[in-house]
């Protein structure tokens, strides 16, 4: 339990601009703060709360205790309160971004910290709120010491919901930010996307951390920025508590804690919300994302993943550099959104085209995983590229072997307006009967998009020791396998992946869309016979049959019978 003198010292650190704020601080600093015993909370008690208003001015508003709410599924009760006063009236009620606002109740001759505003009743009475008690919030700090395993939980609290949390998006259009929807689990918190930017340096210099201050939790920072706005409840020494509810419920995390600046509070029929900007000044790191609060340490850096996305086209080039919170569940969607933004900026239009992607994923031990892939799209190549960009990171994020240890991710994309795609029109074998162990030769006619047809000669080995009929399938690398009966479509003809190292090796040897694959079935299993690279994406498939016999007939010259 913190000492009264240390709490008084923290209260004395309040520094805000404006006469009204100064009067608030004078009344706050005159009294010591301690924790309000929950058993002493009764309906009718009155107190106050502090939160950052427009211009980051610390605002004070009245609080009346209405009662306790038990069995809300969190493992601790919540305190039902009513907020009032000129500030609440002007704001339209308890606003998104106020979660974490400290609530104080006079008790025993001093103001005691009851907890933090955390839950509201959307589309209902905006003056009603639920307060998370300070005791469970303090318990969050113990996870850093105990080193407990991160948990993901589901909240159950009836019609109440966490105070909506504004998400500040900078460097992303509405079209690109829509790809972030999979990130935000509505069971854990409610999030309001707001398109905003950074703040002037002069405002950074005037920022003062204190209970009631606005802060931002940064998921991405750099050319692309994604931050979540909330309020500081309490800090002492290098420990800080905020929000009064979880952000994502991830458990142990490493999110940068930064400054934030409130420009206005917008009334709303659903729930009012703070318009704010995330600052560049780092205050510390959020290390725990738990049911009662987020908590962390001041003056400590967060562990972030550097990402570079480079887009090249005839229209020019764009490079995006940013850092992503080190939670691999975030990485696929974030990379997709940043890639869509960069391609849109490069092309300046929504159009058909071809994309060639090259990933370089650097691991913690210095090893690299290089992956190549291509995609064509007749309507929106930027979106197709963005969706494909996420795939290698999604595979790593969901692998069952071990947690990905990523040191850096670089993605280079070349985008062309033309559709570099060719369809398989016909395949003819040089001979339909061959001897066991012989190679087969096929002539394949390809029809590139709006170009002259081409004929390619393919030579590949047949399965050793096999005699009888073989059904051969020629298909593009990303074309679904069809025409090979009695075989599992998930069978790729390769040995099963049994380790993380084998998964990385498979990523490195990924079959590309610009490759042609020749396959057959032997003993109920897929056998890959050939793999050929082309300068365009291969679409379509063709099936032919060959017979492996001891003494095959020798056909006449193929000559003009070629396709």
C-alpha positions in Angstrom: 0.0 0.0 0.0 1.6 3.4 -1.0 2.3 5.8 1.8 0.2 8.9 2.3 3.2 11.1 1.9 4.0 9.6 -1.6 0.4 10.1 -2.7 0.5 13.7 -1.5 3.7 14.2 -3.5 2.1 12.9 -6.6 -0.9 15.2 -6.1 1.5 18.1 -5.7 3.0 17.4 -9.1 -0.2 18.5 -10.9 0.5 21.3 -13.4 -2.1 22.4 -15.8 -3.0 25.7 -17.6 -5.9 27.9 -16.8 -7.5 29.4 -13.6 -10.2 26.7 -13.4 -7.7 24.0 -13.5 -5.5 25.7 -10.9 -8.5 25.9 -8.6 -9.1 22.2 -9.1 -5.5 21.4 -8.2 -5.6 23.6 -5.2 -8.5 21.7 -3.7 -6.9 18.3 -4.7 -3.4 19.0 -3.4 -4.7 20.2 -0.1 -5.8 16.7 0.9 -3.9 13.4 1.1 -5.1 10.5 -1.0 -5.5 6.8 0.0 -7.5 3.9 -1.2 -11.2 3.9 -0.4 -12.2 0.6 1.4 -14.8 -1.0 -0.8 -16.7 -2.2 2.3 -17.2 1.5 3.3 -18.9 2.4 0.0 -22.6 3.2 0.5 -25.2 4.8 -1.7 -25.4 8.6 -1.4 -21.7 9.2 -0.9 -20.5 12.1 -3.0 -17.1 12.8 -4.5 -15.4 13.9 -7.7 -13.5 12.6 -10.7 -10.7 14.2 -12.8 -10.2 13.9 -16.5 -8.4 15.8 -19.3 -10.8 18.1 -21.3 -10.2 20.3 -24.2 -6.7 21.7 -24.4 -5.6 18.9 -21.9 -7.0 21.0 -19.1 -7.7 18.9 -16.1 -11.4 19.0 -15.4 -13.2 18.1 -12.2 -16.8 16.8 -12.1 -19.1 15.5 -9.4 -19.7 11.9 -8.6 -22.5 10.3 -6.5 -22.4 6.7 -5.5 -25.6 4.8 -6.4 -24.6 1.3 -5.2 -22.5 -1.8 -5.8 -22.9 -4.2 -8.7 -21.9 -7.8 -7.8 -21.4 -10.9 -10.0 -20.6 -9.1 -13.2 -18.3 -11.9 -14.3 -15.0 -10.0 -13.7 -14.1 -11.5 -10.3 -14.7 -8.2 -8.5 -17.7 -5.9 -8.0 -18.2 -2.5 -9.7 -19.5 0.7 -8.2 -22.4 2.3 -9.9 -22.1 6.1 -9.9 -23.8 9.2 -11.5 -21.6 11.9 -12.9 -22.8 15.5 -13.0 -21.7 19.1 -13.2 -21.1 21.7 -15.9 -18.3 19.7 -17.5 -20.5 16.6 -17.9 -23.4 18.6 -19.1 -21.3 20.3 -21.8 -19.8 16.9 -22.8 -23.1 15.2 -23.0 -22.1 12.6 -20.3 -19.3 10.3 -19.7 -17.3 10.3 -22.9 -15.1 7.7 -24.7 -11.6 8.3 -23.6 -12.6 9.0 -20.0 -11.9 5.3 -19.0 -9.4 5.4 -16.3 -10.5 8.8 -14.9 -9.8 8.5 -11.1 -12.8 8.8 -8.7 -12.2 10.2 -5.2 -14.6 9.9 -2.3 -14.2 12.0 1.0 -13.8 9.5 3.8 -12.3 9.8 7.3 -11.4 13.4 6.7 -9.5 12.9 3.5 -10.2 12.2 -0.2 -9.7 8.5 -0.9 -9.2 6.9 -4.3 -12.3 4.7 -5.1 -11.1 3.6 -8.5 -11.5 4.4 -12.2 -14.5 5.1 -14.4 -14.6 2.1 -16.7 -18.0 1.2 -17.9 -21.1 3.0 -19.3 -24.5 2.2 -20.6 -24.5 3.0 -24.4 -27.6 4.6 -25.8 -29.0 5.1 -22.3 -28.3 7.6 -19.5 -24.8 8.9 -20.3 -24.4 10.2 -16.7 -24.4 6.7 -15.3 -21.1 4.8 -15.1 -19.5 1.9 -13.4 -16.2 2.3 -11.5 -13.6 -0.4 -11.2 -12.3 -0.4 -7.6 -8.7 0.5 -7.1 -7.9 -2.8 -5.3 -8.3 -5.0 -8.4 -6.5 -2.4 -10.4 -3.5 -2.6 -8.1 -3.6 -6.4 -8.3 -2.7 -6.0 -12.0 0.7 -4.7 -11.0 1.5 -8.1 -9.4 1.4 -9.9 -12.7 4.8 -8.3 -13.6 6.3 -9.8 -10.5 4.6 -13.2 -10.6 5.2 -13.6 -14.3 1.9 -15.3 -14.9 0.8 -16.7 -18.2 -1.1 -14.2 -20.4 -4.8 -14.8 -20.6 -7.7 -13.9 -22.9 -11.1 -13.6 -21.3 -14.6 -12.7 -22.0 -16.4 -9.9 -20.1 -19.9 -10.3 -18.8 -21.4 -7.3 -17.2 -25.0 -7.1 -18.4 -26.1 -4.1 -20.4 -23.0 -2.1 -19.4 -20.0 -1.9 -21.7 -16.5 -0.6 -21.3 -16.2 3.1 -21.9 -15.6 3.3 -25.6 -11.9 3.8 -26.5 -11.0 6.2 -29.3 -8.5 4.7 -31.8 -6.4 7.4 -33.5 -5.4 6.4 -37.0 -2.7 8.5 -38.8 -1.3 7.7 -42.2 -4.2 5.3 -43.1 -7.2 6.1 -45.3 -10.6 4.8 -44.3 -10.2 2.2 -47.1 -6.9 0.9 -45.6 -8.0 1.1 -42.0 -11.0 -1.1 -42.8 -8.5 -4.0 -43.0 -7.9 -3.6 -39.2 -11.4 -4.8 -38.3 -10.2 -8.3 -37.4 -7.9 -6.8 -34.7 -10.6 -5.5 -32.4 -12.5 -8.1 -30.4 -15.8 -6.6 -29.2 -15.8 -9.0 -26.2 -12.7 -7.2 -24.8 -13.5 -3.5 -25.4 -15.3 -1.1 -27.7 -13.2 1.0 -30.0 -14.0 4.1 -32.0 -11.7 4.8 -35.0 -10.9 8.5 -35.5 -8.7 9.7 -38.4 -6.3 12.2 -36.8 -2.6 13.0 -36.9 0.2 14.0 -34.5 0.7 17.0 -32.3 3.0 20.1 -32.5 6.3 19.8 -30.5 5.3 22.8 -28.4 2.4 20.9 -26.9 4.7 18.0 -26.1 6.8 20.3 -24.0 3.7 21.4 -22.0 2.5 17.9 -21.2 2.5 16.8 -17.6 1.6 13.3 -16.5 -0.8 13.2 -13.6 -4.0 11.3 -12.5 -6.6 12.3 -15.0 -4.1 12.9 -17.8 -4.9 11.7 -21.3 -2.4 9.1 -22.5 -2.1 7.0 -25.7 -1.2 3.4 -26.0 0.6 3.0 -29.4 0.1 -0.2 -31.5 1.9 1.3 -34.5 4.2 4.3 -34.7 6.0 5.9 -37.6 4.7 6.7 -41.1 1.6 4.7 -40.0 0.3 5.4 -36.5 -2.4 3.6 -34.6 -3.0 4.6 -31.0 -5.6 4.1 -28.3 -6.7 7.0 -26.0 -7.5 6.6 -22.4 -6.9 8.2 -19.0 -4.3 7.7 -16.2 -5.8 6.6 -12.9 -2.8 6.5 -10.7 1.0 6.4 -10.7 3.7 6.2 -8.1 7.4 5.9 -8.8 7.7 4.1 -12.1 4.4 2.2 -11.8 1.3 3.4 -13.6 -2.4 2.3 -13.8 -4.9 3.3 -16.5 -8.2 2.6 -18.2 -9.9 0.6 -15.4 -10.8 -2.1 -18.0 -8.8 -4.2 -20.5 -7.6 -2.9 -23.9 -7.6 -6.3 -25.7 -7.3 -8.6 -22.8 -4.0 -10.0 -24.0 -2.4 -10.4 -20.6 1.4 -9.7 -20.8 2.1 -7.2 -23.5 4.6 -4.6 -24.6 2.8 -1.4 -25.8 4.4 2.0 -25.8 2.7 4.5 -23.5 2.9 8.0 -24.9 1.5 11.5 -24.5 -2.0 12.4 -25.7 -3.7 15.8 -26.3 -7.5 16.3 -26.1 -8.8 19.0 -28.5 -12.5 18.7 -27.9 -15.3 16.4 -26.5 -18.0 15.6 -29.0 -21.5 14.9 -27.7 -23.2 11.9 -29.1 -26.5 10.1 -28.7 -24.7 6.7 -28.5 -21.7 7.8 -26.4 -19.8 11.1 -26.3 -16.1 10.9 -27.3 -12.9 12.8 -26.9 -11.2 14.1 -30.0 -7.5 13.7 -29.3 -4.1 13.3 -30.9 -1.3 10.9 -29.9 2.0 12.5 -29.2 5.5 11.3 -30.0 6.9 11.6 -26.5 7.3 8.1 -24.9 6.3 7.9 -21.3 6.9 4.3 -20.7 5.6 0.8 -21.6 2.3 -1.0 -20.8 3.2 -4.4 -19.7 -0.2 -5.9 -18.5 -3.6 -5.9 -20.2 -5.9 -7.4 -17.6 -9.6 -7.4 -16.6 -9.3 -4.5 -14.1 -6.8 -2.2 -15.8 -3.8 -1.8 -18.1 -0.6 -1.2 -16.2 3.1 -0.6 -16.8 6.3 1.2 -16.0 7.3 4.7 -16.7 10.6 5.6 -18.4 10.9 2.1 -19.9 11.0 1.3 -23.6 8.6 -1.0 -25.4 9.8 -3.9 -27.6 8.7 -3.1 -31.1 9.0 -4.8 -34.5 10.4 -2.6 -37.3 8.6 -2.9 -40.6 9.4 -1.4 -44.0 7.0 -1.5 -47.0 8.3 -0.3 -50.4 6.0 0.0 -53.4 7.3 0.6 -56.9 5.4 1.2 -60.1 5.7 3.3 -63.3 3.8 6.0 -61.5 6.6 6.3 -58.8 7.5 4.7 -55.5 6.4 5.0 -51.9 8.2 3.7 -48.8 6.5 3.3 -45.4 8.6 2.8 -42.2 7.0 2.1 -38.9 7.2 0.0 -35.8 4.5 -2.5 -34.7 3.7 -3.7 -31.2 5.3 -7.1 -30.7 2.1 -9.2 -30.7 2.2 -11.5 -33.7 -1.6 -11.6 -33.8 -1.6 -8.0 -34.9 1.0 -8.2 -37.6 -1.0 -9.7 -40.6 -3.8 -7.1 -40.5 -1.4 -4.2 -39.8 0.9 -5.1 -42.7 -2.1 -5.5 -45.0 -3.4 -2.0 -44.1 0.0 -0.3 -44.5 0.5 -2.1 -47.8 -2.9 -1.0 -49.2 -2.2 2.6 -48.1 1.2 2.5 -49.9 -0.1 1.0 -53.1 -3.0 3.4 -53.2 -0.6 6.3 -52.8 1.6 5.0 -55.5 -1.1 4.3 -58.1 -3.5 7.0 -57.3 -6.4 4.9 -58.6 -8.3 1.7 -58.1 -7.5 -0.4 -61.1 -6.6 -3.8 -62.5 -3.0 -4.9 -62.5 -0.3 -7.3 -61.4 1.7 -7.4 -58.2 5.0 -9.1 -57.4 5.7 -9.3 -53.7 9.1 -10.1 -52.0 9.2 -10.5 -48.2 12.4 -10.6 -46.2 11.6 -11.7 -42.7 14.6 -11.5 -40.4 14.5 -13.7 -37.3 15.9 -13.1 -33.9 19.0 -15.3 -34.5 19.8 -13.3 -37.7 18.5 -15.9 -40.1 16.2 -14.7 -42.9 13.1 -16.1 -44.6 12.7 -14.8 -48.2 9.3 -15.4 -49.8 8.2 -14.6 -53.3 4.6 -14.4 -54.7 2.6 -12.8 -57.4 -1.1 -11.8 -57.8 -3.3 -10.4 -60.6 -6.7 -8.8 -60.2 -9.0 -7.4 -62.8 -10.7 -4.9 -60.5 -8.5 -3.8 -57.5 -4.9 -4.8 -57.6 -4.1 -2.7 -54.5 -6.5 -4.6 -52.3 -5.3 -8.0 -53.8 -1.7 -7.1 -53.0 -2.6 -6.0 -49.5 -4.5 -9.2 -48.7 -1.6 -11.3 -50.0 0.9 -9.2 -48.0 -0.6 -10.6 -44.8 -0.3 -14.3 -45.6 3.3 -15.2 -44.5 2.9 -13.4 -41.2 -0.5 -15.0 -40.7 1.1 -18.4 -41.2 3.8 -17.6 -38.6 1.3 -16.1 -36.2 -0.9 -19.2 -36.2 1.8 -21.9 -36.3 1.5 -24.7 -33.7 5.3 -25.2 -33.1 6.7 -22.1 -31.4 6.3 -18.4 -31.0 7.8 -16.4 -34.0 10.9 -14.6 -33.0 10.9 -11.7 -35.6 13.5 -9.1 -35.6 12.5 -7.2 -38.8 10.0 -7.4 -41.7 10.6 -5.9 -45.1 8.2 -6.1 -48.0 9.0 -5.0 -51.5 6.1 -4.8 -54.0 6.3 -4.1 -57.8 2.9 -3.1 -59.3 2.1 -3.0 -63.0 -1.0 -1.8 -64.7 -1.1 -4.7 -67.2 -2.5 -8.1 -66.4 0.6 -10.4 -66.6 -1.4 -13.6 -66.7 -1.6 -16.5 -69.0 -4.2 -19.3 -69.2 -3.4 -23.0 -70.0 -5.3 -23.7 -73.2 -4.1 -27.2 -74.2 -1.5 -29.8 -73.2 -0.3 -32.5 -75.6 2.2 -35.2 -74.7 5.0 -36.1 -77.1 4.3 -39.8 -76.4 1.4 -41.3 -74.6 3.3 -44.5 -73.8 6.7 -44.5 -72.1 9.0 -46.9 -70.4 9.4 -47.1 -66.6 11.7 -44.4 -65.3 11.6 -42.4 -68.5 11.0 -38.6 -68.7 7.9 -37.3 -70.3 7.7 -34.3 -72.7 4.6 -32.1 -73.0 3.8 -29.3 -75.3 1.7 -26.7 -73.5 -0.2 -23.8 -75.3 -0.5 -20.7 -73.1 -2.7 -17.7 -73.9 -1.3 -14.5 -72.3 -3.8 -11.8 -71.7 -4.4 -9.9 -75.0 -1.1 -11.2 -76.5 -0.1 -13.9 -79.0 -0.3 -17.5 -77.8 2.9 -19.2 -76.9 3.9 -22.9 -76.9 6.2 -24.1 -74.1 8.0 -27.5 -74.0 8.1 -29.1 -70.6 10.2 -32.1 -69.7 9.7 -33.9 -66.4 10.5 -37.3 -64.8 7.8 -40.0 -64.1 7.6 -42.0 -60.9 10.3 -44.7 -60.8 9.2 -48.3 -60.7 5.6 -47.5 -61.7 3.8 -49.3 -64.5 0.3 -48.6 -65.8 -1.9 -45.6 -66.5 -1.0 -42.2 -64.9 -3.4 -39.2 -65.0 -1.3 -36.0 -65.1 -2.6 -32.6 -64.0 -1.0 -29.4 -65.3 -2.1 -26.3 -63.2 -1.0 -22.9 -62.1 0.7 -22.7 -58.7 -2.4 -21.0 -57.1 -5.0 -22.9 -59.0 -7.1 -25.3 -57.0 -6.4 -29.0 -57.8 -9.2 -30.7 -59.8 -9.3 -33.9 -61.8 -7.2 -36.1 -59.6 -9.7 -38.5 -58.0 -9.6 -40.1 -54.6 -7.0 -37.8 -53.1 -7.1 -35.3 -50.3 -7.0 -31.8 -51.8 -4.8 -30.6 -48.9 -2.1 -33.1 -49.9 0.6 -31.1 -51.6 2.8 -34.1 -52.4 5.4 -33.0 -49.9 6.4 -34.6 -46.5 4.3 -33.4 -43.6 5.6 -30.3 -41.6 6.8 -31.6 -38.2 8.7 -28.6 -36.8 9.1 -24.8 -36.9 12.3 -25.2 -38.9 10.4 -27.3 -41.5 7.7 -24.6 -41.6 10.2 -21.9 -42.4 11.8 -24.1 -45.0 8.4 -24.6 -46.6 7.8 -20.9 -46.6 11.1 -20.3 -48.4 10.1 -22.9 -51.1 6.6 -21.5 -51.5 4.9 -22.4 -54.8 4.3 -19.2 -56.6 1.3 -18.1 -58.7 3.7 -17.7 -61.7 4.7 -21.4 -61.6 3.3 -24.3 -63.4 2.9 -27.5 -61.4 2.7 -31.0 -62.9 1.2 -33.7 -60.6 -0.1 -37.2 -60.5 -1.4 -39.7 -58.0 0.5 -42.8 -57.0 -0.9 -45.2 -54.3 -3.5 -42.6 -53.3 -0.9 -39.8 -52.7 0.0 -36.7 -54.7 3.3 -36.9 -56.5 4.8 -33.6 -57.8 6.5 -34.3 -61.1 7.6 -30.8 -62.2 7.6 -27.2 -61.3 8.3 -24.5 -63.9 8.6 -20.7 -63.6 7.0 -18.2 -66.0 7.0 -14.4 -66.4 3.3 -14.3 -65.7 0.7 -15.7 -63.4 -0.5 -19.1 -64.6 -4.3 -19.7 -64.6 -6.4 -22.8 -65.5 -5.5 -26.5 -65.6 -5.4 -29.4 -68.1 -5.4 -33.1 -67.6 -3.8 -35.7 -69.9 -3.0 -39.4 -69.4 0.2 -41.4 -70.0 0.8 -45.1 -69.9 4.0 -46.6 -68.5 4.7 -49.9 -70.3 7.8 -52.1 -70.7 7.8 -51.8 -74.5 6.0 -48.7 -75.7 5.0 -48.0 -79.2 7.2 -45.4 -81.0 4.9 -42.8 -82.6 5.5 -41.0 -85.8 7.1 -37.6 -85.8 5.0 -35.1 -83.8 5.6 -32.3 -86.2 2.5 -30.3 -86.9 0.6 -32.2 -84.3 2.0 -29.9 -81.7 -0.5 -27.4 -80.3 
